[in-house]
Short mmCIF file of C-alpha atoms in Angstrom, two decimals:
data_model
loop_
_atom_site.label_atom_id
_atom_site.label_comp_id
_atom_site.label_asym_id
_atom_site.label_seq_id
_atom_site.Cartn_x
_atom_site.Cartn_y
_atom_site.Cartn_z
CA UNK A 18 -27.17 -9.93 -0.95
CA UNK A 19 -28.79 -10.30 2.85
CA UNK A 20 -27.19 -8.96 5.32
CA UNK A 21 -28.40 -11.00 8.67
CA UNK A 22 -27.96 -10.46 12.53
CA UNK A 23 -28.67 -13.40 14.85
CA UNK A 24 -28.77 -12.97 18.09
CA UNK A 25 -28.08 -16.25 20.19
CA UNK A 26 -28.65 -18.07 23.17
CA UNK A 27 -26.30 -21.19 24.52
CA UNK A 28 -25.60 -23.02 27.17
CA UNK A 29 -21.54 -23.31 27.69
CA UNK A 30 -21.29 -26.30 29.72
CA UNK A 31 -21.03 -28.77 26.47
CA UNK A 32 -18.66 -25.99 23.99
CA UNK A 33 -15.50 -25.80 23.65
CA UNK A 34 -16.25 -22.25 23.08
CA UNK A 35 -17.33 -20.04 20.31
CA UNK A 36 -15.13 -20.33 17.85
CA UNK A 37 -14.75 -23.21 15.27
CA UNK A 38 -11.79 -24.91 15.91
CA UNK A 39 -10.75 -28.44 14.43
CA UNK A 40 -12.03 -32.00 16.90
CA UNK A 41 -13.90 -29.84 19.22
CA UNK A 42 -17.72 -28.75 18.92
CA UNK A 43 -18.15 -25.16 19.25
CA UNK A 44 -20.78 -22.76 19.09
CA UNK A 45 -19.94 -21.40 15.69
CA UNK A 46 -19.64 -24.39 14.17
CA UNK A 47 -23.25 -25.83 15.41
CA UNK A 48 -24.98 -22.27 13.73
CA UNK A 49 -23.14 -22.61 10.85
CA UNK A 50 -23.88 -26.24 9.95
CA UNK A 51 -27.88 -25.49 11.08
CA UNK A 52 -27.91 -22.69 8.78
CA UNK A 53 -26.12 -24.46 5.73
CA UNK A 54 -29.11 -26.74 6.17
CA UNK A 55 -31.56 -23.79 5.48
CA UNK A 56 -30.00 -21.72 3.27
CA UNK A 57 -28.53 -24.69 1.12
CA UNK A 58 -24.94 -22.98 0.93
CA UNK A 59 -21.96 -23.22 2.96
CA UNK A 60 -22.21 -20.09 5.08
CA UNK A 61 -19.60 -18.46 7.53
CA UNK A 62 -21.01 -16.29 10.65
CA UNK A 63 -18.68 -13.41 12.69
CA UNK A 64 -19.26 -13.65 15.82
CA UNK A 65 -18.91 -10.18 18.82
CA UNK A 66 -16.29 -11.94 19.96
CA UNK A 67 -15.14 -15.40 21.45
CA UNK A 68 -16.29 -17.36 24.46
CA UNK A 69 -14.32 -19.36 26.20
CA UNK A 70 -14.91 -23.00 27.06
CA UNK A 71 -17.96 -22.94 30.01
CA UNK A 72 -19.01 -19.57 29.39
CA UNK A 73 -23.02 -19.20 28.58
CA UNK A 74 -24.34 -16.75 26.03
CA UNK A 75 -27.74 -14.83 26.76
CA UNK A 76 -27.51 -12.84 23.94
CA UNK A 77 -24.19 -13.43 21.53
CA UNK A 78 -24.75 -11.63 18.00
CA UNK A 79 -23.24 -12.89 15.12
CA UNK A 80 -23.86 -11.96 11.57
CA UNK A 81 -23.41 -13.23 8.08
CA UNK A 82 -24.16 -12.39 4.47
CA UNK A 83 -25.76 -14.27 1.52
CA UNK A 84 -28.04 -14.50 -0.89
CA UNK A 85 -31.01 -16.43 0.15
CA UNK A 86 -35.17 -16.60 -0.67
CA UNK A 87 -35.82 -17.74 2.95
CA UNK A 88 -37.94 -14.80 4.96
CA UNK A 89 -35.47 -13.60 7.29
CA UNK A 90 -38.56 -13.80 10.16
CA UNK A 91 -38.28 -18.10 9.66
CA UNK A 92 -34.97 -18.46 10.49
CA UNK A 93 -34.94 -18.58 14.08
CA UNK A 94 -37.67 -21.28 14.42
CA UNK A 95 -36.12 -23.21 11.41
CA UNK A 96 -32.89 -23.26 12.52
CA UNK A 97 -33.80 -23.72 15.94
CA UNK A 98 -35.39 -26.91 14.94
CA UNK A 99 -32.12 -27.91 13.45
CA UNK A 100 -29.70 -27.00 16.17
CA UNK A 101 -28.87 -29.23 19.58
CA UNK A 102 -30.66 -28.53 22.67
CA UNK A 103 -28.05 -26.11 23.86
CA UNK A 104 -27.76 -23.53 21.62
CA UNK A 105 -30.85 -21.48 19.90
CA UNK A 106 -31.15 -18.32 17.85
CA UNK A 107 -33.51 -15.56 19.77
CA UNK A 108 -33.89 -13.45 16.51
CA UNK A 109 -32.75 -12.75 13.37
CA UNK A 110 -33.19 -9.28 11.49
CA UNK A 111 -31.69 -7.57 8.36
CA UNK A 112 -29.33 -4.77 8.88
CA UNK A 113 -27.49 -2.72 6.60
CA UNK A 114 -24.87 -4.34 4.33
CA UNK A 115 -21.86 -2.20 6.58
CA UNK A 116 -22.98 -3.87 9.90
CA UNK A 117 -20.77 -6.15 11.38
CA UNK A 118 -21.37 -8.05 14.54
CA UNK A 119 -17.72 -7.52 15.78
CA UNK A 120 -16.80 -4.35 13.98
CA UNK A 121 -19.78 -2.56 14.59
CA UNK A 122 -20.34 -2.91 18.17
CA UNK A 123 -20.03 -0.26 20.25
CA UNK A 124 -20.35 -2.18 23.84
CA UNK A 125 -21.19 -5.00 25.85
CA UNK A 126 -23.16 -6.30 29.09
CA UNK A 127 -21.54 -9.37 30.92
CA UNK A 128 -23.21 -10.78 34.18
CA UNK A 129 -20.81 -13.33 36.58
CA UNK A 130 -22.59 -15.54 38.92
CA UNK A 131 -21.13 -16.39 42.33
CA UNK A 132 -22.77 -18.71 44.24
CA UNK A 133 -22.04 -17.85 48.16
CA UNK A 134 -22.84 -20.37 51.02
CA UNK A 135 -20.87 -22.99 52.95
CA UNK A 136 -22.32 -26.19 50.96
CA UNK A 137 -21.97 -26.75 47.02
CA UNK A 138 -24.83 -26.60 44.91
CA UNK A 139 -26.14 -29.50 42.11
CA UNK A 140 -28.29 -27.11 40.42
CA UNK A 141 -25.83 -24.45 40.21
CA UNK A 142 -22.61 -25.99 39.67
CA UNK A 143 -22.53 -24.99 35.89
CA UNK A 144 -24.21 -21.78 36.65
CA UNK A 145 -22.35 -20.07 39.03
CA UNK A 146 -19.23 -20.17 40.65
CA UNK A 147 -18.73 -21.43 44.37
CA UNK A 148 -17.76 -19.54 47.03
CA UNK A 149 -18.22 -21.53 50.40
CA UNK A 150 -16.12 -18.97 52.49
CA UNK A 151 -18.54 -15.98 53.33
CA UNK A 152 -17.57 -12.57 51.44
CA UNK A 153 -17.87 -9.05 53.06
CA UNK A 154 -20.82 -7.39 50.47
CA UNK A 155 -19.93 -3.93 51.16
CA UNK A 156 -16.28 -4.29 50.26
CA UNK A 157 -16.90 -5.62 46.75
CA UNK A 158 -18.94 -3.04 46.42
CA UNK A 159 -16.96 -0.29 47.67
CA UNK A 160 -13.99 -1.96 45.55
CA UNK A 161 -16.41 -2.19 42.27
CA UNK A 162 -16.64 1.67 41.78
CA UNK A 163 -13.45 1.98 41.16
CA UNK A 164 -13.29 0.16 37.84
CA UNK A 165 -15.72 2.67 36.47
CA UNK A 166 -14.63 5.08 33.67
CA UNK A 167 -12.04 4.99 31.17
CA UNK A 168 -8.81 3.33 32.64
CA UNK A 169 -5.67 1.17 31.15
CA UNK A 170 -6.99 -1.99 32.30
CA UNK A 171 -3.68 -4.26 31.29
CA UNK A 172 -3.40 -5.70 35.20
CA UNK A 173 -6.51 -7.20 34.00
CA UNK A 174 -5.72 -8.91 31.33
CA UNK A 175 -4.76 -12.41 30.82
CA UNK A 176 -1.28 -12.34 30.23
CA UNK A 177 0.55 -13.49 26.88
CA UNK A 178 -2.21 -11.66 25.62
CA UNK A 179 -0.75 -9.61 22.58
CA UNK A 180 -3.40 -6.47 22.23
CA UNK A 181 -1.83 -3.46 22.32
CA UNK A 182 -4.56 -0.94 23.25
CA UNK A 183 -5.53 -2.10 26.41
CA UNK A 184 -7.94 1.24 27.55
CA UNK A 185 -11.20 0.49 27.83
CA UNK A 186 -14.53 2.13 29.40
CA UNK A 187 -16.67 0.94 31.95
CA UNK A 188 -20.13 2.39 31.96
CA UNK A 189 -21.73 0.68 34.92
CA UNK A 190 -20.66 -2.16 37.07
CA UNK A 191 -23.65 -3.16 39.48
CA UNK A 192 -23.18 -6.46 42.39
CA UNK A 193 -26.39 -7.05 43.91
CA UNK A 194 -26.84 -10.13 46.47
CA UNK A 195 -30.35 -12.44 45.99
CA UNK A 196 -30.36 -15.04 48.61
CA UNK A 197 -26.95 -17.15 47.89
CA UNK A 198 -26.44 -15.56 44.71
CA UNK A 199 -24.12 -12.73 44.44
CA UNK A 200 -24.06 -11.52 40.78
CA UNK A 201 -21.69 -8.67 38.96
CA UNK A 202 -23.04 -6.60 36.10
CA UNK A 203 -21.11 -5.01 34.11
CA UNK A 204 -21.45 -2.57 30.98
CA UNK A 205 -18.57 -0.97 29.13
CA UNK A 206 -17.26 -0.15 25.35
CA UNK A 207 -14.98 -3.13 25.03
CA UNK A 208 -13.55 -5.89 27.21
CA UNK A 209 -9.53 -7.46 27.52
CA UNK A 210 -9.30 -11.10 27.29
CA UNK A 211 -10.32 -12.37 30.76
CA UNK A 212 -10.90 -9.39 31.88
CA UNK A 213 -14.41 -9.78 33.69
CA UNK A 214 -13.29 -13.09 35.09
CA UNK A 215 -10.28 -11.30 36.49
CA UNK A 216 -12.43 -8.30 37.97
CA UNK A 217 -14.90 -10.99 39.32
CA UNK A 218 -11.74 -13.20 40.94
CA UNK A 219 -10.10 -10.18 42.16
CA UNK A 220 -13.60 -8.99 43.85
CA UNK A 221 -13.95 -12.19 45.18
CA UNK A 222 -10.04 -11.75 46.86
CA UNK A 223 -11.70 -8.58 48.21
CA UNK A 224 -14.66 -10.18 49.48
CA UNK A 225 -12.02 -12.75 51.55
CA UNK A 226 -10.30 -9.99 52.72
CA UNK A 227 -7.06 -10.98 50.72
CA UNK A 228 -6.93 -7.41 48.66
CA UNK A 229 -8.35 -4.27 50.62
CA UNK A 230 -11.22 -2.66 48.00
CA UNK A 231 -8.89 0.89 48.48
CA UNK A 232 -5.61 -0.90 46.11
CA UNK A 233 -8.17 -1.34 43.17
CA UNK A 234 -6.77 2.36 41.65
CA UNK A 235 -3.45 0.93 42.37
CA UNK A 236 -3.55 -2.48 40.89
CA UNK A 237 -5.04 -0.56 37.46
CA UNK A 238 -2.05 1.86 37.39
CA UNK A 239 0.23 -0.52 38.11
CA UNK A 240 -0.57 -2.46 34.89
CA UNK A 241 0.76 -5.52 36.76
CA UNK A 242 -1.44 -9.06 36.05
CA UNK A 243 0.33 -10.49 39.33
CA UNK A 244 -1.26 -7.29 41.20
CA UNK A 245 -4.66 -7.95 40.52
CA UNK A 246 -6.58 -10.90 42.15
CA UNK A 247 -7.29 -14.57 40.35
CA UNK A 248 -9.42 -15.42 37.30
CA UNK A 249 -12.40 -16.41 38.10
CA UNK A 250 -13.68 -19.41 37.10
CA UNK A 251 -15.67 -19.54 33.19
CA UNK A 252 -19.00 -21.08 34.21
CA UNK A 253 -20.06 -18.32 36.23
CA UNK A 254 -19.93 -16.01 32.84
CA UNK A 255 -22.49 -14.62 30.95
CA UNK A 256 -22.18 -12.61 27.59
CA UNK A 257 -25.76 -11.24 28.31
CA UNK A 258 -25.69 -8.31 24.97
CA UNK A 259 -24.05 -6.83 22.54
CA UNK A 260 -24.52 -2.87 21.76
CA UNK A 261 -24.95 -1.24 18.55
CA UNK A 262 -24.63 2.43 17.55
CA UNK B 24 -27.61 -46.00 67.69
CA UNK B 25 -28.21 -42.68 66.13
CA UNK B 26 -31.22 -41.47 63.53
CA UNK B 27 -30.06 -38.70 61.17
CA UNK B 28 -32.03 -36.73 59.02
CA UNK B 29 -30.72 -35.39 55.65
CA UNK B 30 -31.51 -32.46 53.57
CA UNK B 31 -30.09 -33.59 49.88
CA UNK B 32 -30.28 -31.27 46.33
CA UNK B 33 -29.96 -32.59 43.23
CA UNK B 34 -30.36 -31.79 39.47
CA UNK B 35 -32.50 -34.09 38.02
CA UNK B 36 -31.88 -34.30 34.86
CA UNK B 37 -29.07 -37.16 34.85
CA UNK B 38 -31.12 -39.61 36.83
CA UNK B 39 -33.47 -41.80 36.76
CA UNK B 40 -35.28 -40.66 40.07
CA UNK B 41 -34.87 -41.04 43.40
CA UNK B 42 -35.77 -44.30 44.72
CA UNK B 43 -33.10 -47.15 43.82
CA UNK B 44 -33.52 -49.68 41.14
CA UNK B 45 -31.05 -51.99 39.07
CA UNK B 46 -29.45 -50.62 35.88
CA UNK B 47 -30.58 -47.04 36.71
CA UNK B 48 -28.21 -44.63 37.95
CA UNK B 49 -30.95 -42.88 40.72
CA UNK B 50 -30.39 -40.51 43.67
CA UNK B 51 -30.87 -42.59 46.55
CA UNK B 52 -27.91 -45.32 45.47
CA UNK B 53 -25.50 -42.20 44.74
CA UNK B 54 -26.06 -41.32 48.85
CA UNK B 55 -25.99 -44.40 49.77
CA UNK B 56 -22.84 -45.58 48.58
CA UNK B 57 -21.32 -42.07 49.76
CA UNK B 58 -22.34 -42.73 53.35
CA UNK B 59 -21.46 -45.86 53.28
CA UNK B 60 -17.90 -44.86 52.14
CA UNK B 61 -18.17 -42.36 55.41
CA UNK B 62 -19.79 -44.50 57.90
CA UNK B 63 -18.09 -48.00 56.69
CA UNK B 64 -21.31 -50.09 56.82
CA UNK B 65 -24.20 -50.32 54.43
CA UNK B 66 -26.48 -47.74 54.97
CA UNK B 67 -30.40 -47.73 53.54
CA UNK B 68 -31.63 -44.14 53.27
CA UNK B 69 -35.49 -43.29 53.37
CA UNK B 70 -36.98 -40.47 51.16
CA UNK B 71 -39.63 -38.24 52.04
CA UNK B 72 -41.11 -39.55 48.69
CA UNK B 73 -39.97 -40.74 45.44
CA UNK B 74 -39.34 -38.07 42.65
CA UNK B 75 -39.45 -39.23 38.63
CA UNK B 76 -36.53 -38.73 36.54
CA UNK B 77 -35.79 -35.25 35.38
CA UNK B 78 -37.31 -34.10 38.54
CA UNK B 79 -35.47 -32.13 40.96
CA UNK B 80 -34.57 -31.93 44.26
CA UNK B 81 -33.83 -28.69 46.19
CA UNK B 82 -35.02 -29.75 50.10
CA UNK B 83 -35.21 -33.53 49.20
CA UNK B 84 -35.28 -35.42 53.01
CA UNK B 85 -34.19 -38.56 53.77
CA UNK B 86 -33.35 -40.22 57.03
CA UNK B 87 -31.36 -43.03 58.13
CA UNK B 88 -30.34 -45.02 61.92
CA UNK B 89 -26.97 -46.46 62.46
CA UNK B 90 -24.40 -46.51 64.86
CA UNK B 91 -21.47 -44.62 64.21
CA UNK B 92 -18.47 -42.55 65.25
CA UNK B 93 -18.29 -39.38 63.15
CA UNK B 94 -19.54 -36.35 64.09
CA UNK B 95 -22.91 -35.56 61.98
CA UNK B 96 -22.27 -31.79 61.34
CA UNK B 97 -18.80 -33.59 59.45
CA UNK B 98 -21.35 -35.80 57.04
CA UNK B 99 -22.21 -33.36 54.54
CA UNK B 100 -19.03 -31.57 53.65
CA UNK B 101 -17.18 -35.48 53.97
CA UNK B 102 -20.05 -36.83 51.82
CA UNK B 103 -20.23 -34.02 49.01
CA UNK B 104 -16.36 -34.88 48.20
CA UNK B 105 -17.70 -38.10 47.55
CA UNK B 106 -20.93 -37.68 45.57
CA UNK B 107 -21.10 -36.61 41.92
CA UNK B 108 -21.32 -33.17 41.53
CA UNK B 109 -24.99 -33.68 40.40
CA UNK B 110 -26.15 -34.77 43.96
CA UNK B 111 -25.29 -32.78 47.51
CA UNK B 112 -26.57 -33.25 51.27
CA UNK B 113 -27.38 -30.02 52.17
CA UNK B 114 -27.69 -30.47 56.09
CA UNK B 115 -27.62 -33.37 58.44
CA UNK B 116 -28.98 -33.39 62.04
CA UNK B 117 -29.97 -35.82 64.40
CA UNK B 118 -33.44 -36.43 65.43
CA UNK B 119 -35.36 -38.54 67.70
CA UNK B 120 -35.58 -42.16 66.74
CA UNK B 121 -39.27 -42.18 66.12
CA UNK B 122 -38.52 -39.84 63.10
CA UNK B 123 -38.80 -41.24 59.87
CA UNK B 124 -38.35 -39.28 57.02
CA UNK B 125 -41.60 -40.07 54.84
CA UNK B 126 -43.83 -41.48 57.53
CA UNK B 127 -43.11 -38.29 59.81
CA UNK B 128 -43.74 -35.54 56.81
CA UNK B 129 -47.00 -33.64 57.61
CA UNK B 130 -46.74 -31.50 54.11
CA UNK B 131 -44.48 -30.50 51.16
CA UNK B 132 -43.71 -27.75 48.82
CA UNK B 133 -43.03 -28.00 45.57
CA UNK B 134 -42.19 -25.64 42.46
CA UNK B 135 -42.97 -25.91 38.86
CA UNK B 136 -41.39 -23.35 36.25
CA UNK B 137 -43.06 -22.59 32.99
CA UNK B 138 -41.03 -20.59 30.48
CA UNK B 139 -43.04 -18.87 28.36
CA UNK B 140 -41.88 -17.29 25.24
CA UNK B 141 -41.96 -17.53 21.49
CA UNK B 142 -38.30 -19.34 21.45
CA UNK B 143 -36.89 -22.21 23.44
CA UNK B 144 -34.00 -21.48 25.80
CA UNK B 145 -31.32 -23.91 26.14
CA UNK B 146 -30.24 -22.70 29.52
CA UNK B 147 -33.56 -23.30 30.93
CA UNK B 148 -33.98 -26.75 28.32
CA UNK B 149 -33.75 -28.80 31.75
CA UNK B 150 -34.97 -26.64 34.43
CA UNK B 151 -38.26 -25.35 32.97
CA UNK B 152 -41.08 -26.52 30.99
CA UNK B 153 -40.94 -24.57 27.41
CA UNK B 154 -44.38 -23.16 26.03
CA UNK B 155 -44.34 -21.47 23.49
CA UNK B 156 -47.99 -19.87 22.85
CA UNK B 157 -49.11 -17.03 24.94
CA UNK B 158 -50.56 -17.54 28.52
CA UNK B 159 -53.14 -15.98 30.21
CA UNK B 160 -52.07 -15.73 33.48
CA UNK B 161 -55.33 -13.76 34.69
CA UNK B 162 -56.88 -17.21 33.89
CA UNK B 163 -54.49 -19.34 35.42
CA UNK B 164 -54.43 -17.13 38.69
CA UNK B 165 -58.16 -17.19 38.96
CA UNK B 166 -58.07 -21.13 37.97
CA UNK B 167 -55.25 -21.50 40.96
CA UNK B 168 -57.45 -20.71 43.56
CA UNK B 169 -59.94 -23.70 43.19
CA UNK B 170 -57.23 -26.01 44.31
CA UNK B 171 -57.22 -24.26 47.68
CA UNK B 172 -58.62 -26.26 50.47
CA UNK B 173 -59.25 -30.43 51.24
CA UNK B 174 -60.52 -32.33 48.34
CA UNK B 175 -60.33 -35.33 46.81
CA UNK B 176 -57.78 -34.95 44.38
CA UNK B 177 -58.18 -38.30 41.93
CA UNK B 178 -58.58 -36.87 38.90
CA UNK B 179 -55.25 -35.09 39.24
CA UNK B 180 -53.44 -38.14 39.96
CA UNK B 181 -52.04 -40.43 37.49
CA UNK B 182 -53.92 -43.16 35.95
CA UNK B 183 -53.04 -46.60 37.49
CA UNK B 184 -52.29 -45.08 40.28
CA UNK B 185 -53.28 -47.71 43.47
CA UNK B 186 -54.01 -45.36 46.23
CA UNK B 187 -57.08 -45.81 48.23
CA UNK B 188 -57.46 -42.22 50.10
CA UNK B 189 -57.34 -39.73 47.55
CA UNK B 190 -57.94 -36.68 49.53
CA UNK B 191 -55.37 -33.92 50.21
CA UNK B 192 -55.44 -30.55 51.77
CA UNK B 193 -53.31 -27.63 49.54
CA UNK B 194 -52.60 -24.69 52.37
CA UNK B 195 -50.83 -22.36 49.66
CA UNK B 196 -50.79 -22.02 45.47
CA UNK B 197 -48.95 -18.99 44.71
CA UNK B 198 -48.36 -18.12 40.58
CA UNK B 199 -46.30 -15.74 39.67
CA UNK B 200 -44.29 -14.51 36.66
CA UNK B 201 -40.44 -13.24 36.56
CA UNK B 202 -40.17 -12.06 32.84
CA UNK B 203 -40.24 -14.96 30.70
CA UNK B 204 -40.70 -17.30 33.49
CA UNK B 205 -44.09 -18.41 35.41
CA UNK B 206 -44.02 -19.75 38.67
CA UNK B 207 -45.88 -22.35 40.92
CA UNK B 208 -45.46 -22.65 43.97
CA UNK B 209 -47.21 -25.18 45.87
CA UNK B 210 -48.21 -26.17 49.40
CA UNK B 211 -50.05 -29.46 50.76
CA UNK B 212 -50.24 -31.91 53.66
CA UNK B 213 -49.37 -34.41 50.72
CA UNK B 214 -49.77 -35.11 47.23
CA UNK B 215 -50.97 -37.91 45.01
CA UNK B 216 -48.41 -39.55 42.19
CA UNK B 217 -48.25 -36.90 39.39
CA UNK B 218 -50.43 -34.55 41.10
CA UNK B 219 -48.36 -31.54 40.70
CA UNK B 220 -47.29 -32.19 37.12
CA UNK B 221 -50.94 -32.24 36.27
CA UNK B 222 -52.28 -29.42 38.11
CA UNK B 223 -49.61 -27.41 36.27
CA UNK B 224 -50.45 -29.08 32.76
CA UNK B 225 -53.72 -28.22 33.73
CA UNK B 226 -52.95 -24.32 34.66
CA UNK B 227 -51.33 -24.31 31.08
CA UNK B 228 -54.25 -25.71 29.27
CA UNK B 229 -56.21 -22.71 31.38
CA UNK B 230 -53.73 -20.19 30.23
CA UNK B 231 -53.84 -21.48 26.59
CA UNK B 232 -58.13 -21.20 27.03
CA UNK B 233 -58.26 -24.91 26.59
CA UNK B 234 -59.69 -25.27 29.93
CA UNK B 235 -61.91 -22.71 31.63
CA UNK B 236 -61.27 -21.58 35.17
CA UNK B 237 -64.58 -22.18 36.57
CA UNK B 238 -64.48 -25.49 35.39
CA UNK B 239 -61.49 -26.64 38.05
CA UNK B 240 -64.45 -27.49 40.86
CA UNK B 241 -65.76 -29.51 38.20
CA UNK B 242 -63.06 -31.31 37.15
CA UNK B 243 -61.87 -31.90 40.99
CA UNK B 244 -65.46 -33.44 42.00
CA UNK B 245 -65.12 -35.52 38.71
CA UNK B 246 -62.87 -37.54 40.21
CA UNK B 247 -62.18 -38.11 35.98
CA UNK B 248 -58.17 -38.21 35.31
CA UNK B 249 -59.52 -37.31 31.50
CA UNK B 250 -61.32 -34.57 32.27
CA UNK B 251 -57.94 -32.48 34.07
CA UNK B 252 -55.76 -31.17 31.71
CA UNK B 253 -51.48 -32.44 30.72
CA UNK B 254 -49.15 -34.21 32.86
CA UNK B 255 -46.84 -31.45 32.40
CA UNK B 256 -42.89 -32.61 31.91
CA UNK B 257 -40.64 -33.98 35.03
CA UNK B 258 -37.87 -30.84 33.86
CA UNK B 259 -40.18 -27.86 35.30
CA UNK B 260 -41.06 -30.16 38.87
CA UNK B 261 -38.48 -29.16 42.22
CA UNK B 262 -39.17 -30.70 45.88
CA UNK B 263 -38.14 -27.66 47.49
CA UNK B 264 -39.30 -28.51 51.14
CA UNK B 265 -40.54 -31.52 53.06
CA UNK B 266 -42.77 -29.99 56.31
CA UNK B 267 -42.07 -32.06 59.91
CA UNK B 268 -44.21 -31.03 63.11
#
C-alpha cells in the first residue's frame, strides 16, 4: 500500500469547485477519473480542504492510497496528459502511510488579487477582483496588522456556518501594491469558511473609507458577521500552499 | 466631425483576431457594434494592425471620425457596459483629423511570455507559451542582441507573406526571467507578419542549443524564412503599446 501526495495546480474559472458533487465538474472529480486511468482502479483523493466555485489553486494537496506498480515520479506527466487544460498535478511524492492531506496539515498560504484602477480589465477579469474606486494603501495596511496572532475570528466567518472552534492563527498577512494590482498574503494555522474573502472585502471597505482600519480589534471581539465588511468576490482567490509538520 | 482615438485590451484567447471577418467572432466587430450602440450610427474602427487569434491586446489602438454628441471621456466606461467582458476600451481622446490609427504609428511594443518549467500550468495555458526543457537564457540574452538595429527582417517574417520593404528598425529587446516565466519585451518602428512570434521561436530554439547565438546575423542577412527558428504560439504574443509622434 502507496501512500501518495499530489500537489495541484487549477484554474477555477471552469469548476464548480473542489469537491465532487453530482451534474457539476469539479476539481476532484477530474484527478480522480485521470488517475483511475493510470492506476486501473477506482481511486478516491482527500483533498486540504474545499474551493469554492472561481477560486484558483497554485498549490492544492490532496492525497490518496493504493496499491499500484506505477513509479510514483510518472504520475504527474501521465496524468497530466490525461487531465483538461485547467487543472495539472505539479508533483507527486510518497509519504508515510499516517499522512493525510487534510488531517495532517498544519497551515496554509492564500494570496487575493484586487485589481485597482478606474477601467475593467479583459485579461484580469478571472484573475483578480475589480476595484474601480481608488483605495487608501496605508489604511489596509495599517488595518491588516491587526488580524495577526491568535484571535476568535467568528465575525469572519460566513454565517450558517456550523464549526464550533472558530480560533485560528495568523502568522503573517503581507498587501503589497504592483502597478494596478493590489494583492493580500496571508499565512496562518487554519482558515473559517470565507474567511480570507471576508478579510479581503472588509479591507477593501477600509480602503473606501467605509470601516476606519482602528474597529478591526473590535469587529473580531465582537464575533458579529454583520460587523465585519463584505465577502469578497471568489476569483480573486488563490490557495497558493499547504503546510506540513 | 470629430476623430477619436481608442486604447482597447483584450484577452485573446476567445477570438479569432482583430480585424473583422464573417462567421468569426473578432475584436474589431465586438467595438464596433458597442459604439455603434453609443453613438447610434455605424461606426468602422481602424487598428494599429491586425493581431492573430489567441493573441492579445493590452494597448491595442484604433481610431475612428464621426459626428456625434456624447462626450468622449463618457465612451469608455458607456462602451465597457456594453462589450463582453473579454474586450475593454481603455482610453478615448480626440485627436487631430489627420490621425489615423495605423498609418500614423511610428513604432510598437510588444511582449511574449515563455513559461518554462518541467510541468504545464493551466493558469498560464492561455497567456504563455509552455516549454518544457531547460533554457539557456545566457544564450538567448547574447542571441537578443543581434536583432538590435535596422535590418532587413525577411527571414523572420512569415512565408507568403506579400510585403515588398522588408526592413525594420528594433530600438529595444529586453529578456528577462520572473521565476518560471521568461520575458520579451520588444521595441520597433514596425514589424513584419509573424515577426515577433518567430524571433521568440527562434530565442527558444537558442535557449534549447538548437540554434547558436552567433548565427542570428546570419540568419537575418539570409533573408531564408527556413533558416530562423519556430513561429512560436499566438497565446505567449501581447500588443502592449502602439508609439504616435
Amino acid at each position: 500500500m502507496k501512500n501518495v501526495k499530489l500537489t495541484i495546480e487549477y484554474d477555477g474559472t471552469g469548476f464548480h469547485g473542489w469537491q465532487r458533487q453530482d451534474h457539476h465538474r469539479t476539481v476532484q472529480e477530474e484527478v480522480e477519473k485521470a488517475l483511475e486511468k493510470i492506476i486501473k482502479k477506482r481511486i478516491t483523493i482527500h483533498g486540504s480542504g474545499r474551493t469554492d466555485a472561481g477560486v484558483h489553486g497554485l498549490g492544492q494537496v490532496a492525497s490518496f492510497k493504493e496499491d499500484f506498480t506505477i513509479p510514483i515520479d510518472k504520475i504527474p506527466l501521465a496524468v497530466n496528459a490525461l487531465l483538461p487544460d485547467d487543472v495539472a498535478i505539479r508533483n507527486a511524492e510518497e509519504v508515510s502511510l499516517d499522512f493525510h492531506a487534510r488531517y495532517s496539515a498544519v497551515g496554509k498560504r492564500y494570496i487575493y488579487k484586487i485589481y485597482n484602477r478606474p477601467l475593467r480589465s479583459p485579461l484580469q477579469r478571472n484573475y483578480a477582483y475589480f476595484v474601480p474606486t481608488e483605495l487608501n494603501l496605508d489604511a489596509i495596511k495599517k488595518a491588516s496588522s491587526f488580524f495577526i496572532g491568535e484571535h476568535d475570528f467568528k465575525a469572519f466567518m460566513a454565517s450558517g456556518s456550523s464549526i464550533k472552534d472558530t480560533v485560528r492563527r495568523i502568522h503573517r498577512l503581507h498587501v503589497y501594491q504592483e502597478q494596478d494590482m493590489l494583492t493580500i498574503e496571508v499565512e496562518g494555522n487554519g482558515f473559517l469558511y470565507n474567511m480570507v474573502r471576508i478579510m479581503a472585502g472588509t479591507l477593501v471597505d477600509i480602503g473606501k473609507s467605509k470601516i476606519s482600519p482602528e474597529n478591526i480589534p473590535q469587529i473580531i471581539s465582537s464575533g458579529d458577521r454583520t460587523k465585519a465588511g463584505h465577502t469578497a468576490p471568489p476569483q480573486g482567490l488563490y490557495l497558493a500552499e499547504v503546510y506540513y509538520g
